[in-house]
Short mmCIF file of C-alpha atoms and ligand atoms in Angstrom, two decimals:
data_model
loop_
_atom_site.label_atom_id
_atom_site.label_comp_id
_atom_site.label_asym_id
_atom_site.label_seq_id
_atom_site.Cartn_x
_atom_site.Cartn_y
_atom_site.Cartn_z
CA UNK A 1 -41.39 0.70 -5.38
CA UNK A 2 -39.40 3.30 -7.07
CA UNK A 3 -36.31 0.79 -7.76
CA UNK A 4 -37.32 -0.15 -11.42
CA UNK A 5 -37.23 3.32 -12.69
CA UNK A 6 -33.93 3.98 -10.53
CA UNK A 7 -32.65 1.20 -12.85
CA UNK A 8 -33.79 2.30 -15.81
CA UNK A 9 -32.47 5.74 -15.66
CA UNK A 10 -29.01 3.92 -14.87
CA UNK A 11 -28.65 2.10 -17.93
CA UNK A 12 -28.25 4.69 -20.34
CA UNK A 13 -26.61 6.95 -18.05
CA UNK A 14 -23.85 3.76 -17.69
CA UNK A 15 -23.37 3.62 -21.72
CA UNK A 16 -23.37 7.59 -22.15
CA UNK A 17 -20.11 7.39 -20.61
CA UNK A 18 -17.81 4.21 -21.19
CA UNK A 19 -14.86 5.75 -20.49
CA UNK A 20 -13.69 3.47 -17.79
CA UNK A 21 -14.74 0.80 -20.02
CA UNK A 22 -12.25 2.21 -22.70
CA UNK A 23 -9.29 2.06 -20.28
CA UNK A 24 -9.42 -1.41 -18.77
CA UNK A 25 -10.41 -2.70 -23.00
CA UNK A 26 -6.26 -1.81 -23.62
CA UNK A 27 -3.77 -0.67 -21.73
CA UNK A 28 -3.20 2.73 -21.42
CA UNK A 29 0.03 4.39 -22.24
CA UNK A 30 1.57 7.00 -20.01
CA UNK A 31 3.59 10.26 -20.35
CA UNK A 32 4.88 12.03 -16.95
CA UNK A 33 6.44 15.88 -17.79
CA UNK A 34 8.55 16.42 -14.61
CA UNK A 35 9.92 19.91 -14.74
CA UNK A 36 12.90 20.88 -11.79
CA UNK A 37 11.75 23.65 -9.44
CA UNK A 38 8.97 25.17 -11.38
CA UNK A 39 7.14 26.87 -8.68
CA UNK A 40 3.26 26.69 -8.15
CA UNK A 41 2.42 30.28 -10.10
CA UNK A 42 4.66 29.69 -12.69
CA UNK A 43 1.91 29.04 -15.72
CA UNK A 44 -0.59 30.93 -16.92
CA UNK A 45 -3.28 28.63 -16.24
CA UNK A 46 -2.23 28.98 -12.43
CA UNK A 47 -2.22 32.56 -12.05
CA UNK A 48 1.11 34.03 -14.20
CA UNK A 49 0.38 37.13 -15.49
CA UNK A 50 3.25 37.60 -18.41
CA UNK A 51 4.89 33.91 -18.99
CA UNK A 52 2.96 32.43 -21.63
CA UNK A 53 1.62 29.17 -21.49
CA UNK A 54 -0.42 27.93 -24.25
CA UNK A 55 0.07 24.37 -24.54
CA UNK A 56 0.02 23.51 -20.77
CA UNK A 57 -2.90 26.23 -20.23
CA UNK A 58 -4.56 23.73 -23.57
CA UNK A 59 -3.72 20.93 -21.45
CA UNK A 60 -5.26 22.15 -18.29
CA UNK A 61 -8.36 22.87 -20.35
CA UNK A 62 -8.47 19.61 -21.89
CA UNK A 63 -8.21 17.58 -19.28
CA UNK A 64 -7.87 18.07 -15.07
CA UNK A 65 -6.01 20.87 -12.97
CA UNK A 66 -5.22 20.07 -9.77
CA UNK A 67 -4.95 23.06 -7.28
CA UNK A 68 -3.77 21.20 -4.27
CA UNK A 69 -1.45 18.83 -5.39
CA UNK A 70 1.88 18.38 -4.11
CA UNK A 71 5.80 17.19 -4.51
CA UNK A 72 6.55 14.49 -1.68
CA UNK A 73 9.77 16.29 -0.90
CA UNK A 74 10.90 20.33 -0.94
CA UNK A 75 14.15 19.50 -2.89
CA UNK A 76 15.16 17.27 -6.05
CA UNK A 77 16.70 13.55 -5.42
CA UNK A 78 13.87 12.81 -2.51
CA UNK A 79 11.17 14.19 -4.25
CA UNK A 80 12.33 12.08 -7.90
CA UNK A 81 12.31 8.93 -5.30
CA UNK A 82 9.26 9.38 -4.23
CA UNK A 83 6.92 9.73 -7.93
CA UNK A 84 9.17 6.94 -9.31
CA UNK A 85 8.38 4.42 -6.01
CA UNK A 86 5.20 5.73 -4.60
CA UNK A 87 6.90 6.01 -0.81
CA UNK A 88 8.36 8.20 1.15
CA UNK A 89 11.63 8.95 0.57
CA UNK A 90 12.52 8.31 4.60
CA UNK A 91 11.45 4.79 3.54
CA UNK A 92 14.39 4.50 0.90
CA UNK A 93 17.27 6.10 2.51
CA UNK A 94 16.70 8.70 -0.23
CA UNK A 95 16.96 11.81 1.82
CA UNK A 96 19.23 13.86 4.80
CA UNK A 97 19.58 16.80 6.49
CA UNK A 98 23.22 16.43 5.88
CA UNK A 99 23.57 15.79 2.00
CA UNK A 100 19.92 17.02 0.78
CA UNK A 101 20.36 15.56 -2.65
CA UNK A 102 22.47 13.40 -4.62
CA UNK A 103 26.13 14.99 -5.47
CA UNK A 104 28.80 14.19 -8.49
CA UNK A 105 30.47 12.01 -5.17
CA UNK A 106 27.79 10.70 -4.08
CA UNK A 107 28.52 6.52 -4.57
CA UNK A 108 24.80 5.97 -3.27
CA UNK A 109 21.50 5.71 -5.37
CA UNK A 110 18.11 4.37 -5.04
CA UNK A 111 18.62 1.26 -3.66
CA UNK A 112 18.33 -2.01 -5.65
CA UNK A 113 15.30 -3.25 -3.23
CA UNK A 114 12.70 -0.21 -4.38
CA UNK A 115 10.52 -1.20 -6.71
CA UNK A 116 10.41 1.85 -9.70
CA UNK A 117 7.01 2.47 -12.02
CA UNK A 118 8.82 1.64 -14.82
CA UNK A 119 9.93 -1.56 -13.48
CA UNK A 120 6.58 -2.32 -12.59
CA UNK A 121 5.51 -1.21 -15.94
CA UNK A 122 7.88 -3.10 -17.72
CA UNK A 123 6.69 -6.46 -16.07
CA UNK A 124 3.36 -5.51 -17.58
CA UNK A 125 4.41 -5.42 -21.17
CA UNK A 126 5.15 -1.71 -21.51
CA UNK A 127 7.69 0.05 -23.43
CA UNK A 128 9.68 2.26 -21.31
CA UNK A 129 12.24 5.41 -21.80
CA UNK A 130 13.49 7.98 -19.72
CA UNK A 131 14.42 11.74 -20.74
CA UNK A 132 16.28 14.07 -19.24
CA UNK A 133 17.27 14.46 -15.32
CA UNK A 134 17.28 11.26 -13.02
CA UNK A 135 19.22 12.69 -9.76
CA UNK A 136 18.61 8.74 -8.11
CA UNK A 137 22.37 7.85 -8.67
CA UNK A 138 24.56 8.04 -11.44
CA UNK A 139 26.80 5.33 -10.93
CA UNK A 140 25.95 1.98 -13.67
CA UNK A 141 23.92 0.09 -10.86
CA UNK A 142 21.57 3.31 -9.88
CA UNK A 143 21.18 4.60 -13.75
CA UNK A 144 17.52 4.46 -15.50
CA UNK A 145 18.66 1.40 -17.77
CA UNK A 146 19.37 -0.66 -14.35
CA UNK A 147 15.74 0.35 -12.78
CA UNK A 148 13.11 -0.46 -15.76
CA UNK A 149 13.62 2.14 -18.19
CA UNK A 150 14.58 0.58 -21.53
CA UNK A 151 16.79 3.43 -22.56
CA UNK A 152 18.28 6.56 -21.00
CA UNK A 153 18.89 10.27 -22.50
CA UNK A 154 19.94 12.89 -20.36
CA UNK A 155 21.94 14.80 -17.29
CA UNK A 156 21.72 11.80 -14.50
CA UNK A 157 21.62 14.93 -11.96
CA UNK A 158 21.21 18.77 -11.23
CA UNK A 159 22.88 21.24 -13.86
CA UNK A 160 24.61 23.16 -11.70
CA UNK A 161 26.97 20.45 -10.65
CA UNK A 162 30.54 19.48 -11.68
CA UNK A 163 31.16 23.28 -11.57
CA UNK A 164 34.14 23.91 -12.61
CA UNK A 165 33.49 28.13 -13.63
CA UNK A 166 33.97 31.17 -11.51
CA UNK A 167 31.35 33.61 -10.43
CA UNK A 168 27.78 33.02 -9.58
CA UNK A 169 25.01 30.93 -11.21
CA UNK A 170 22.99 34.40 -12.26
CA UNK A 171 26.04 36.11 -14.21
CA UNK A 172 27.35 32.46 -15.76
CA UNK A 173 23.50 32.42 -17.12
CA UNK A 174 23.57 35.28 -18.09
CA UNK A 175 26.96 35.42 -19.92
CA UNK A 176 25.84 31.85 -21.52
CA UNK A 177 28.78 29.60 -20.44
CA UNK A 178 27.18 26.57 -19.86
CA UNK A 179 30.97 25.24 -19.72
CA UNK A 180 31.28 26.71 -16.08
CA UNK A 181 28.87 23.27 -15.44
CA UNK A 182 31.02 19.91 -16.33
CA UNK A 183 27.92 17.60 -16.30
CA UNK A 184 27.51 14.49 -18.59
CA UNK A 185 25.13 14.17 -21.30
CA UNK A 186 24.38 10.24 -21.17
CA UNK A 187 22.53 8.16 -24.04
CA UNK A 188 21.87 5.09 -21.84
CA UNK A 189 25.27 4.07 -19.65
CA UNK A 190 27.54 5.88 -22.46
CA UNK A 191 28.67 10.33 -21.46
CA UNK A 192 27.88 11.34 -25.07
CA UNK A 193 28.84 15.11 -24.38
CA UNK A 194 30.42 16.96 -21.81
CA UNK A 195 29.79 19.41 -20.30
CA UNK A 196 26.14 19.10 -21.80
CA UNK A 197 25.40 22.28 -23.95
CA UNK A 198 22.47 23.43 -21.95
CA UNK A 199 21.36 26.09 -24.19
CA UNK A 200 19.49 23.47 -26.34
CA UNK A 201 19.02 20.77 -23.68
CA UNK A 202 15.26 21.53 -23.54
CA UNK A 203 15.23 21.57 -27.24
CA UNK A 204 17.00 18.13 -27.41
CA UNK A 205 15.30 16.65 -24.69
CA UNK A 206 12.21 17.20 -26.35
CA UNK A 207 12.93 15.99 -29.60
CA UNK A 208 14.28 12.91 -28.24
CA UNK A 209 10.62 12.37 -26.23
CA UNK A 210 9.14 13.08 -29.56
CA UNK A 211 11.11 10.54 -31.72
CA UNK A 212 10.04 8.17 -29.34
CA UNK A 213 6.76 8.80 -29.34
CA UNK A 214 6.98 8.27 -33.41
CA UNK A 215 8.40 5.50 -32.64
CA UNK A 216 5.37 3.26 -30.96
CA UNK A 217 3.44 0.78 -32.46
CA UNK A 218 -0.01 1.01 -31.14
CA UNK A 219 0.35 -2.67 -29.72
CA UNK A 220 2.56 -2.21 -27.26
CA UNK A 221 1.75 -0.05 -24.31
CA UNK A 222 4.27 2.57 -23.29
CA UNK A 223 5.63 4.77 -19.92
CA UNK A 224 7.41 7.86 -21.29
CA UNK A 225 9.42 9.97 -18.21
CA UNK A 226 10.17 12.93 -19.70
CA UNK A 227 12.64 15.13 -16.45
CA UNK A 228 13.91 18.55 -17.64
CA UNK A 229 16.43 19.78 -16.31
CA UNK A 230 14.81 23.36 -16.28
CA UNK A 231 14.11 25.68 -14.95
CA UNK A 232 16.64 24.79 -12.33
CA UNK A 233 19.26 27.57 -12.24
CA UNK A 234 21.47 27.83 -14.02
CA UNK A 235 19.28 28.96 -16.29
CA UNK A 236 19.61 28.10 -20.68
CA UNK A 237 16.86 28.27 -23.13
CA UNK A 238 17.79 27.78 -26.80
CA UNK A 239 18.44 30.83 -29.31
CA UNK A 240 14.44 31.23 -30.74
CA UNK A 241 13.26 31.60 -26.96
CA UNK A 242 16.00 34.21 -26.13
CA UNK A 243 14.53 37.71 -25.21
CA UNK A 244 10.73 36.12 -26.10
CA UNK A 245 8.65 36.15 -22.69
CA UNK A 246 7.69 39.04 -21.03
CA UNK A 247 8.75 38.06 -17.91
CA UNK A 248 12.38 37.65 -18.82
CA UNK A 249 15.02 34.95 -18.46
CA UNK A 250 13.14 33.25 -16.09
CA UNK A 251 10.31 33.27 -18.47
CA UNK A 252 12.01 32.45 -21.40
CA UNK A 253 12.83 28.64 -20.12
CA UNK A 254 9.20 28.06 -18.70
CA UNK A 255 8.16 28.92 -22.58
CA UNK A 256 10.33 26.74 -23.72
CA UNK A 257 9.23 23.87 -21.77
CA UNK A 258 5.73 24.87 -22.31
CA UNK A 259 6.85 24.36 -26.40
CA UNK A 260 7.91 21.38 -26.05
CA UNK A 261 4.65 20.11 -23.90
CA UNK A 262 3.39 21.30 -27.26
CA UNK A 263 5.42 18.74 -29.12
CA UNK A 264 4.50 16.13 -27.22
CA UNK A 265 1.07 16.81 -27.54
CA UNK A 266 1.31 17.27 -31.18
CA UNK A 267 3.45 13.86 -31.67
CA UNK A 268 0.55 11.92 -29.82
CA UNK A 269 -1.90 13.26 -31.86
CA UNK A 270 0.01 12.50 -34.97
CA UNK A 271 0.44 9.13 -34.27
CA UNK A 272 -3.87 9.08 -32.90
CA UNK A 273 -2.26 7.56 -30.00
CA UNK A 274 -3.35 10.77 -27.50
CA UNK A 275 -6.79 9.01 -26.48
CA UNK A 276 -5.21 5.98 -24.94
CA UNK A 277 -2.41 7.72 -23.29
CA UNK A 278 -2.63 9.49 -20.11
CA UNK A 279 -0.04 12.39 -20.05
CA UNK A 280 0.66 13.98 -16.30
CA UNK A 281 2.75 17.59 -15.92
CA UNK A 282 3.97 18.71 -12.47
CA UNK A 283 7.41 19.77 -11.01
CA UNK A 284 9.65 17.84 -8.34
CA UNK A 285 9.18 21.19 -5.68
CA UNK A 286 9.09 24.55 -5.59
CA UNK A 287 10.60 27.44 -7.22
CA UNK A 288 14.52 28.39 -6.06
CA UNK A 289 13.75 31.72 -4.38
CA UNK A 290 17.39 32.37 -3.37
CA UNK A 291 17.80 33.46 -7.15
CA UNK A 292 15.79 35.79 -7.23
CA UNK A 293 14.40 37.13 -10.80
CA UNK A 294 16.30 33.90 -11.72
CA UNK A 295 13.77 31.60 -9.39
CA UNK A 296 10.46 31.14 -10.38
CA UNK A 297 6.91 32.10 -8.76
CA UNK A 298 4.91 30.34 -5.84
CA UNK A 299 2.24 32.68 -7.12
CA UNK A 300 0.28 32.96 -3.31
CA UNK A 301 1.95 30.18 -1.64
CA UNK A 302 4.78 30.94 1.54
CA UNK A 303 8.60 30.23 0.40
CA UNK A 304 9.47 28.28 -2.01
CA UNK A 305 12.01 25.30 -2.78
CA UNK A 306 13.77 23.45 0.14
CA UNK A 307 11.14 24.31 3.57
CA UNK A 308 8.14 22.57 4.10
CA UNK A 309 5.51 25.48 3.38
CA UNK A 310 3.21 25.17 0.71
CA UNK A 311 5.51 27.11 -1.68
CA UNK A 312 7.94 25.00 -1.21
CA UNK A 313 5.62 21.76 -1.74
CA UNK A 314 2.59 22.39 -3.78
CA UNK A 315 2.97 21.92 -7.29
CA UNK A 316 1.15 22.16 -10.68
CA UNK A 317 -0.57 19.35 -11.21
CA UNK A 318 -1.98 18.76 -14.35
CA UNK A 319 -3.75 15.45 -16.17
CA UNK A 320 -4.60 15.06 -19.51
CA UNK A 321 -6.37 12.32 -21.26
CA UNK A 322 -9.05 12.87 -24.31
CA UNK A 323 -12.02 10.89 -23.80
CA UNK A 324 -11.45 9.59 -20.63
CA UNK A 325 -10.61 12.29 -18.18
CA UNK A 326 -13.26 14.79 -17.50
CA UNK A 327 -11.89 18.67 -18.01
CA UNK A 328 -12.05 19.80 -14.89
CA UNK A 329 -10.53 21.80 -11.83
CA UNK A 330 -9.48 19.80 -9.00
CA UNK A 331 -9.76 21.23 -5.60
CA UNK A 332 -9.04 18.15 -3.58
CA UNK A 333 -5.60 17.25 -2.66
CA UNK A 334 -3.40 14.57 -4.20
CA UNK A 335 0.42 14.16 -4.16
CA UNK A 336 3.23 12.89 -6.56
CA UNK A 337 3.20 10.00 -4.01
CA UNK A 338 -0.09 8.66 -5.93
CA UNK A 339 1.30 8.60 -9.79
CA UNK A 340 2.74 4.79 -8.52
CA UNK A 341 -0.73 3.65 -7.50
CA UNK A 342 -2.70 5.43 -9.83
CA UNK A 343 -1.09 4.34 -13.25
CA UNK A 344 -0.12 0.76 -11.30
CA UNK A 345 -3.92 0.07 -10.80
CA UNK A 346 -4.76 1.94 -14.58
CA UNK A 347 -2.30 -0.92 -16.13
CA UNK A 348 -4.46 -3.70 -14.45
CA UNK A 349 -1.38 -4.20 -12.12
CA UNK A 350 -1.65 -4.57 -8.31
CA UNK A 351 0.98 -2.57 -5.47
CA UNK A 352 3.63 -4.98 -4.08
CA UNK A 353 2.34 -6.60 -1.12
CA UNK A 354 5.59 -6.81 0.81
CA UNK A 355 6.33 -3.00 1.83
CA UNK A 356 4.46 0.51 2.65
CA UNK A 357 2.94 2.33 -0.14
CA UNK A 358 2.39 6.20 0.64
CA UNK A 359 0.12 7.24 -2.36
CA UNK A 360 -3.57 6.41 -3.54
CA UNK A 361 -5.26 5.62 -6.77
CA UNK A 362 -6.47 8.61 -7.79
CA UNK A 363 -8.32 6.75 -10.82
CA UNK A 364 -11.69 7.96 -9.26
CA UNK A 365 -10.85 11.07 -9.16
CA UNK A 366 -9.19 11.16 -13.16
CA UNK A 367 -11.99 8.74 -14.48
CA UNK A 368 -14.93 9.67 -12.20
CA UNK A 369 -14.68 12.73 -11.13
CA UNK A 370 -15.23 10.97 -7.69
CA UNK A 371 -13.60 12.57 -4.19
CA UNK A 372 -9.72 12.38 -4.05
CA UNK A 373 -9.15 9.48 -1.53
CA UNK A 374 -6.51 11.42 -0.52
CA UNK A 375 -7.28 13.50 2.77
CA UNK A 376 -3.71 13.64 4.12
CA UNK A 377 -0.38 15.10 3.02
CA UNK A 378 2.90 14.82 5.16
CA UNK A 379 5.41 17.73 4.92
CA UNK A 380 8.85 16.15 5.15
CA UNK A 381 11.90 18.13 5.21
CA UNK A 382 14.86 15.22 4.88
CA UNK A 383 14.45 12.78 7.31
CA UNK A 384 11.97 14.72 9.61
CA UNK A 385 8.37 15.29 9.32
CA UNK A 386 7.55 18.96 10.04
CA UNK A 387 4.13 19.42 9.29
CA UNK A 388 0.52 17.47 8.29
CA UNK A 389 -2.10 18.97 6.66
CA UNK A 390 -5.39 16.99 6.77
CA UNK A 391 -8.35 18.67 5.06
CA UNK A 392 -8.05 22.25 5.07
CA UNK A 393 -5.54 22.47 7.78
CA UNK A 394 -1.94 22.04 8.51
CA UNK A 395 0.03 22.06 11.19
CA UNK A 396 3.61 22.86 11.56
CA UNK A 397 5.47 20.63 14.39
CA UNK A 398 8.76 22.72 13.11
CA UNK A 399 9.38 25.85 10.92
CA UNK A 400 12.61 26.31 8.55
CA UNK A 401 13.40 28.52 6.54
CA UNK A 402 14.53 27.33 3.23
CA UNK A 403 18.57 28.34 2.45
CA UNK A 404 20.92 30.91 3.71
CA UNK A 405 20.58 32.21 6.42
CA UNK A 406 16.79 31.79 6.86
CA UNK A 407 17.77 27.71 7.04
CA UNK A 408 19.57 28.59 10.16
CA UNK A 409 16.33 29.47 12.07
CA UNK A 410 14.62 26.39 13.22
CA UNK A 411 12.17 26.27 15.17
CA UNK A 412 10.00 23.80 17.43
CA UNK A 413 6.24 24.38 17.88
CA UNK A 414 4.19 23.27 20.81
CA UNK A 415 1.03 23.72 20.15
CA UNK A 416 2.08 23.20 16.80
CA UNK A 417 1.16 26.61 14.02
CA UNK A 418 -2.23 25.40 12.53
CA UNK A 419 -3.52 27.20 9.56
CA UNK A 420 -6.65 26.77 7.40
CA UNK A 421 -5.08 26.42 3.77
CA UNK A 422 -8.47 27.10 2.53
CA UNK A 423 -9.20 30.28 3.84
CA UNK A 424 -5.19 31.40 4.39
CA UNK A 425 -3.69 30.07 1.22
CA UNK A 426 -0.43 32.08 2.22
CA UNK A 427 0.12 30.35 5.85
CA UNK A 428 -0.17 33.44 7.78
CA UNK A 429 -2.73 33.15 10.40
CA UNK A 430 -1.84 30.79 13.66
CA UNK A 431 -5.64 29.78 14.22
CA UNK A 432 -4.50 26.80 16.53
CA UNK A 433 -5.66 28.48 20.07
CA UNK A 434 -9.08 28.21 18.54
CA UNK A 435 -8.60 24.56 17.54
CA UNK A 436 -7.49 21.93 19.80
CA UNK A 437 -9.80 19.34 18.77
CA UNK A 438 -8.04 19.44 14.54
CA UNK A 439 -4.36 19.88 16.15
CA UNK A 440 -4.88 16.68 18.27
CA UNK A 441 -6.73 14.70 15.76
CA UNK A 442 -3.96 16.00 13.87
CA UNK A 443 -1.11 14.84 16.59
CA UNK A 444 -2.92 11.72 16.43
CA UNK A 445 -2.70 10.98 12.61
CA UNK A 446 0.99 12.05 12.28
CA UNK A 447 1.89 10.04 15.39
CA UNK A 448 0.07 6.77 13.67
CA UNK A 449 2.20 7.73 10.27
CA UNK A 450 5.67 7.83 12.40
CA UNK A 451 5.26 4.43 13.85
CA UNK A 452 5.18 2.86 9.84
CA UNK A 453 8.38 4.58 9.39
CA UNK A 454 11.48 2.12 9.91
CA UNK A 455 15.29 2.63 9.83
CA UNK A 456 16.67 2.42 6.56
CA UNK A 457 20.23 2.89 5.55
CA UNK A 458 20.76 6.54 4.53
CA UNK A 459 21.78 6.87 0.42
CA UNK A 460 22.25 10.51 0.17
CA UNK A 461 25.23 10.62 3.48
CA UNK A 462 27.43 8.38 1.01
CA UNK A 463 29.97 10.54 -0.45
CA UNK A 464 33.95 10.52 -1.24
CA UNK A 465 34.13 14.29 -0.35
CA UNK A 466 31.46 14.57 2.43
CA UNK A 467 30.63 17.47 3.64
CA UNK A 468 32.66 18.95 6.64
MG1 MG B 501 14.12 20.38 -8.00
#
């Protein structure tokens, strides 16, 4: 009896917000911000108390903060794999316990059979350029021009590589020799500089994300990957940043990057193209705790960069899009692992039939402000899963710490360490003796997630030098 005014109250509520109508009327564009071990409490917006922040702490405002969201991998080349394929990196040979990321030597790469976004992208019309750090092979067949990206600027891996200098990363920093690091500068397949001067590469890599942005014509849809190389020690910032944050050195480079987030903003705007394009900021793991005041914060989070606790995991995750997305703070979890789907399904594209996705459409979520789909996160370190959190709770099947000596001690747990993330943010608390119904639902998920995995040829173990 009640039905026709259940209907009538639905109309107008439908056309008060056409958002999702908006988004399937043109394609969107999209912008991805991938910074290199910024740690979980490095912005203001997620709990630093002297770096500022303003543009990303704007962009969290503006549009959806994600408190829960994570990196698919504690360390660089996996975790790039992963947000550029939507899967696993133990799916793509794109991660070992021997080589943990891709090295100057290293003759393997992503391999030709993964299917990238910006491929996927690029069969669906878009426009597509990558900025900055790729770390998913550097020889011609593994470079961003050879897996959908129509051009390529930047440092194809880590900047502390092709070290030629004496001394430690902290004191070369600190002294300013970026020469002590021989690494390329490539526009597309061509070493334009080397070494890259890495006191402006923020600076440059941002300008070169903005004169592309000024470059679109609003006809043509477009995927911008924008990768710094910061703040990954060794450490640069350009001269007006020098001496600026509060929170030193360290600080100094996350303002920087938090600048040029600003740029980016303000070349969208300028060319009114920032309500049709979706712009996503996160970091590829944790912060590099080994280096101390040069490492960044994982604000309340355990470790950091390399181990398979949150610190070393969760990431910012922030999305922005006027008009579409809701502001909001999301307390659900999601994962790098679902940019693939999410933009995939966004561009009116569907996921490749023949192979295992790992991520979900978070387009609910972003457009709805519907549940994350995503009630699962697997805690890989390499090849090996060592923990599963599912809701609130994770377990750890095996602890490690992250480098030095800590890496040395690893240990097995049965019962596996279960704690409530919720309620013990900071992984402190064993509460599994209380438990045993979550650890073996637990057990029985990761057990069901194993049995997908198949052997795949190893990328990262390919080397000239290898490692003794
Ligand atoms: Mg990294």
């Amino acid at each position: 009896m009640n039905y026709p005014i259940a209907i009538l109250l639905a109309a107008p509520l439908a056309l008060a917000y056409p958002a999702p109508i908006t988004a399937a009327a043109a394609k969107p564009n999209f912008v991805i911000i991938f910074c290199d071990d910024m740690g979980y409490g490095d912005l203001a917006c997620y709990g630093h108390d002297k770096t500022k922040t303003p543009n990303l702490d704007a962009m969290a405002a503006e549009g959806q903060r994600w408190t829960d969201f994570y990196a698919a991998a504690p360390v660089c080349t996996p975790s790039r794999a992963a947000i550029l394929t939507g899967r696993l990196p133990v799916r793509s040979g794109m991660c070992s316990t021997k080589n943990r990321v891709l090295f100057p030597d290293s003759f393997g790469g992503l391999p030709a059979s993964e299917i990238t976004l910006a491929a996927v992208l690029k069969g669906l019309g878009y426009d597509t350029m990558a900025v900055g750090k790729w770390h998913l092979g550097h020889l011609p067949q593994f470079l961003p021009t050879a897996r959908g990206f129509d051009h390529y600027f930047g440092i194809p891996y880590s900047n502390d590589m092709d070290k030629v200098g004496k001394g430690d990363n902290i004191a070369l920093a600190e002294k300013g020799e970026f020469q002590a690091y021989n690494v390329p500068l490539m526009r597309d397949t061509e070493i334009v500089e080397r070494p890259a001067n890495q006191h402006t590469i923020t600076r440059r890599y941002a300008e070169e994300a903005v004169r592309f942005l000024r470059s679109r014509e609003a006809s043509k849809p477009f995927f911008l990957y924008l990768a710094h190389n910061m703040p990954h020690v060794p450490l640069f910032r350009s001269d007006p940043f020098k001496g600026k944050s509060a929170a030193g050195f360290y600080g100094d480079v996350i303002e920087e990057i938090d600048w040029s987030v600003g740029q980016v903003v303000a070349a969208l705007k300028e060319k009114a193209l920032e309500r049709n394009t979706l712009v996503f900021f996160s970091s590829d793991n944790g912060p590099w705790l080994i280096f101390k005041h040069h490492g960044g914060s994982a604000g309340p989070l355990r470790d950091g960069k390399g181990c398979t606790y949150d610190g070393g995991m969760r990431v910012p995750g922030i999305f922005r899009w006027p008009g579409t997305i809701a502001p909001a703070i999301v307390r659900d979890i999601g994962s790098t692992l679902d940019v693939f789907p999410t933009f995939l399904a966004l561009a009116g594209g569907k996921l490749p039939g023949d192979r295992t996705y790992d991520g979900f459409d978070l387009g609910p979520v972003l457009l709805k402000s519907k549940p994350s789909p995503r009630q699962d996160m697997p805690f890989y370190r390499d090849e090996t899963l060592y923990a599963w959190r599912h809701g609130d709770f994770k377990a750890h099947f095996t602890t490690q710490g992250a480098y030095g000596e800590d890496a040395k001690r690893r240990e097995q747990h049965d019962p596996p360490i279960l704690y409530d993330l919720r309620n013990d943010v900071g992984e402190q608390t064993d509460i599994a003796s209380n438990h045993p119904d979550i650890l073996a639902q637990i057990r029985s998920l990761a057990d069901a997630h194993r049995a997908t995995v198949q052997p795949v040829e190893n990328q990262l173990d390919k080397r000239t030098k290898p490692r003794k």
